[in-house]
Amino acid sequence: MPDERPQDRTVRLVRAAQRGDTLAMAELLDVLAPYVSRVCAPIALGQGPDAAQEALVAVFKSLRTLKEPAALHGWVRAIAVREAIRIAHRAARTVPADLSALPDRGDPQLSADIKDVLGRLSPEHRAVLMLRDIEGLDERTAADLLGVRPGTLKSRLHRARNTFRKAWTS
Amino acid sequence: MNEPWPVTDLDPVRRLHALAGGVRGAYVTEAYVDAPFERVWSLLGDLEGAFGQVVPDMERLRVVRRQGRHVEALVRSRYGMRARLRGVQQPGWCWLQSRFLLLGVAAAPEGPGTRVAFTGGVRLPAHAALIPLGVRREGGRSVQRLTALL
């Protein structure tokens, strides 16, 4: 279907996959894998591939429960964030924002490596940064997705940005 | 924060696990084989040749149509069943289904060798589900046959 709009194609694939067509599932995987990987990587860091795989397993396992195929994107995002935080915790990568161990100002290795700076944040802080600053979600939507109150989201975002900024400029 | 954020990529073996997760009754057999990806895929990607020697129940496979990565093939099993498989084949990835059969193969380079994964079996028509008969055994036999061919 060459003239099909991307969102129409996605809806068609979801419906076919829900009916048991595994070829539609495989096509849907092509659509979803890059997005899920992009969501999981900044949160799960070194466990990014594990998190993306687990998130997609969860997506395909529960695809039948998705009532409105047009809502796929947000539904997948919620699963990916949840799985990325879970995998990051499971790998015991929760590093408190301890800035005392930061290399000196001007250290070329740190200043060039955003991943290193993110590694100094908790998975929850990385998730809130990703949702607000990469995905561009508003505070209420991000709060709903993370299951916290907007006020909590706001203070968490403030702390995450602050920690990130300090680590980045140290 | 305009610096590039971390990115990750899913190799074909991880993709196979993800997809099989949505197919009830599916089991993924994964193994490391001590041969480079190019050598392994030259066998697994040869649908009308070595592929049939790797997959235990396949007697004959004939590709009847190929358009880009999309493939259509007629297969005959050792038990006499015939099927028209449709699906996608590209380096490191092959996913084919008929009304009654499902076949999934993936390979990804890992160090000097290759990680391979197999899934598939007899489908329940109109369901993303396999009848879980001998699915694990078939996967194990595929790995043994592949290793013997390398």
XYZ file of C-alpha atoms in Angstrom, chain B:
150
model
C 21.125 19.434 26.078
C 21.832 19.291 22.405
C 24.578 16.726 22.904
C 23.791 13.297 21.502
C 21.969 11.091 23.997
C 22.878 7.437 24.376
C 21.447 5.187 21.695
C 21.089 1.452 21.444
C 20.211 -1.011 18.757
C 18.488 -4.370 18.792
C 20.382 -7.084 16.942
C 18.339 -9.723 15.031
C 18.621 -12.314 17.827
C 17.123 -9.892 20.354
C 14.449 -8.995 17.799
C 13.542 -12.669 17.478
C 13.132 -12.954 21.257
C 10.904 -9.869 21.265
C 8.685 -11.126 18.472
C 8.444 -14.695 19.784
C 7.349 -13.180 23.111
C 4.070 -12.316 21.427
C 3.521 -15.792 19.963
C 1.948 -18.098 22.527
C 3.700 -21.489 22.713
C 6.784 -20.217 20.886
C 10.191 -21.193 22.218
C 13.454 -19.589 21.112
C 16.520 -21.825 20.886
C 19.635 -19.677 21.075
C 23.235 -20.800 20.615
C 26.707 -19.480 19.919
C 28.454 -21.038 16.933
C 32.157 -20.710 16.402
C 32.101 -19.379 12.845
C 31.921 -15.861 11.405
C 28.535 -14.335 10.630
C 29.162 -14.322 6.870
C 29.781 -18.083 6.847
C 26.786 -18.819 9.073
C 24.410 -16.651 7.083
C 25.630 -18.054 3.768
C 24.057 -21.323 5.015
C 20.982 -20.019 6.836
C 20.194 -17.530 4.091
C 20.343 -20.185 1.361
C 16.624 -20.961 1.490
C 16.553 -23.489 -1.348
C 19.784 -25.199 -0.267
C 21.491 -25.433 3.122
C 18.526 -23.929 5.000
C 16.529 -27.093 4.296
C 19.356 -29.202 5.720
C 19.326 -27.163 8.934
C 15.570 -27.147 9.614
C 14.752 -30.760 10.527
C 11.246 -31.191 9.135
C 11.775 -29.526 5.790
C 12.166 -31.782 2.791
C 12.059 -29.193 0.032
C 11.717 -25.430 -0.242
C 11.250 -23.569 -3.508
C 11.226 -19.775 -3.696
C 8.427 -18.798 -6.065
C 8.577 -15.035 -5.650
C 11.047 -12.538 -4.290
C 10.625 -8.768 -4.186
C 13.269 -6.931 -2.202
C 13.266 -8.568 1.208
C 9.805 -10.090 0.742
C 9.804 -13.798 -0.061
C 7.187 -16.355 -1.002
C 8.087 -20.047 -0.995
C 6.487 -23.441 -1.363
C 7.608 -25.995 1.196
C 7.036 -29.680 1.631
C 7.645 -31.269 4.995
C 9.121 -34.735 5.543
C 5.630 -35.788 6.613
C 4.153 -34.815 3.264
C 2.504 -31.549 4.304
C 2.724 -28.688 1.828
C 2.584 -25.024 2.646
C 2.983 -21.629 1.002
C 5.212 -19.527 3.233
C 5.267 -15.753 3.033
C 7.569 -13.403 4.852
C 10.751 -11.411 5.015
C 14.364 -12.397 4.561
C 17.358 -10.104 4.986
C 20.898 -10.623 6.312
C 20.598 -12.025 9.834
C 16.821 -12.332 9.734
C 14.201 -14.643 8.266
C 10.553 -14.733 9.368
C 8.107 -16.824 7.349
C 4.549 -17.966 8.000
C 1.889 -19.958 6.243
C -1.602 -20.588 7.521
C -0.288 -23.543 9.524
C 3.463 -22.993 9.910
C 5.788 -20.443 11.411
C 9.537 -20.256 10.943
C 11.880 -17.671 12.432
C 15.678 -17.555 12.189
C 18.096 -14.863 13.344
C 21.859 -14.449 13.479
C 24.125 -11.723 14.826
C 27.912 -11.425 14.952
C 29.395 -11.874 18.419
C 33.143 -11.625 18.761
C 34.779 -14.062 16.345
C 31.608 -16.177 16.161
C 27.889 -15.817 15.643
C 24.878 -15.993 17.906
C 21.957 -17.769 16.247
C 18.340 -18.229 17.261
C 15.513 -20.378 15.954
C 11.796 -20.421 16.614
C 8.730 -21.787 14.909
C 6.331 -24.654 14.728
C 2.776 -25.501 13.793
C 0.437 -22.516 14.023
C -3.069 -22.301 15.288
C -4.798 -20.690 12.296
C -5.928 -17.107 12.981
C -3.997 -16.966 16.249
C -0.541 -15.718 17.186
C 0.035 -19.092 18.820
C 1.922 -22.303 18.183
C 0.975 -25.817 19.132
C 3.759 -26.576 21.601
C 4.671 -30.008 20.258
C 8.369 -30.697 19.877
C 9.154 -26.995 19.484
C 12.174 -27.108 21.821
C 13.474 -30.338 20.303
C 13.292 -28.907 16.764
C 15.298 -25.849 17.747
C 18.013 -27.970 19.347
C 18.229 -30.173 16.286
C 18.525 -27.117 14.031
C 21.536 -25.924 16.018
C 23.154 -29.395 15.819
C 22.618 -29.585 12.065
C 23.945 -26.074 11.517
C 27.046 -26.824 13.569
C 27.646 -29.995 11.571
C 27.487 -28.069 8.288
C 29.981 -25.392 9.362
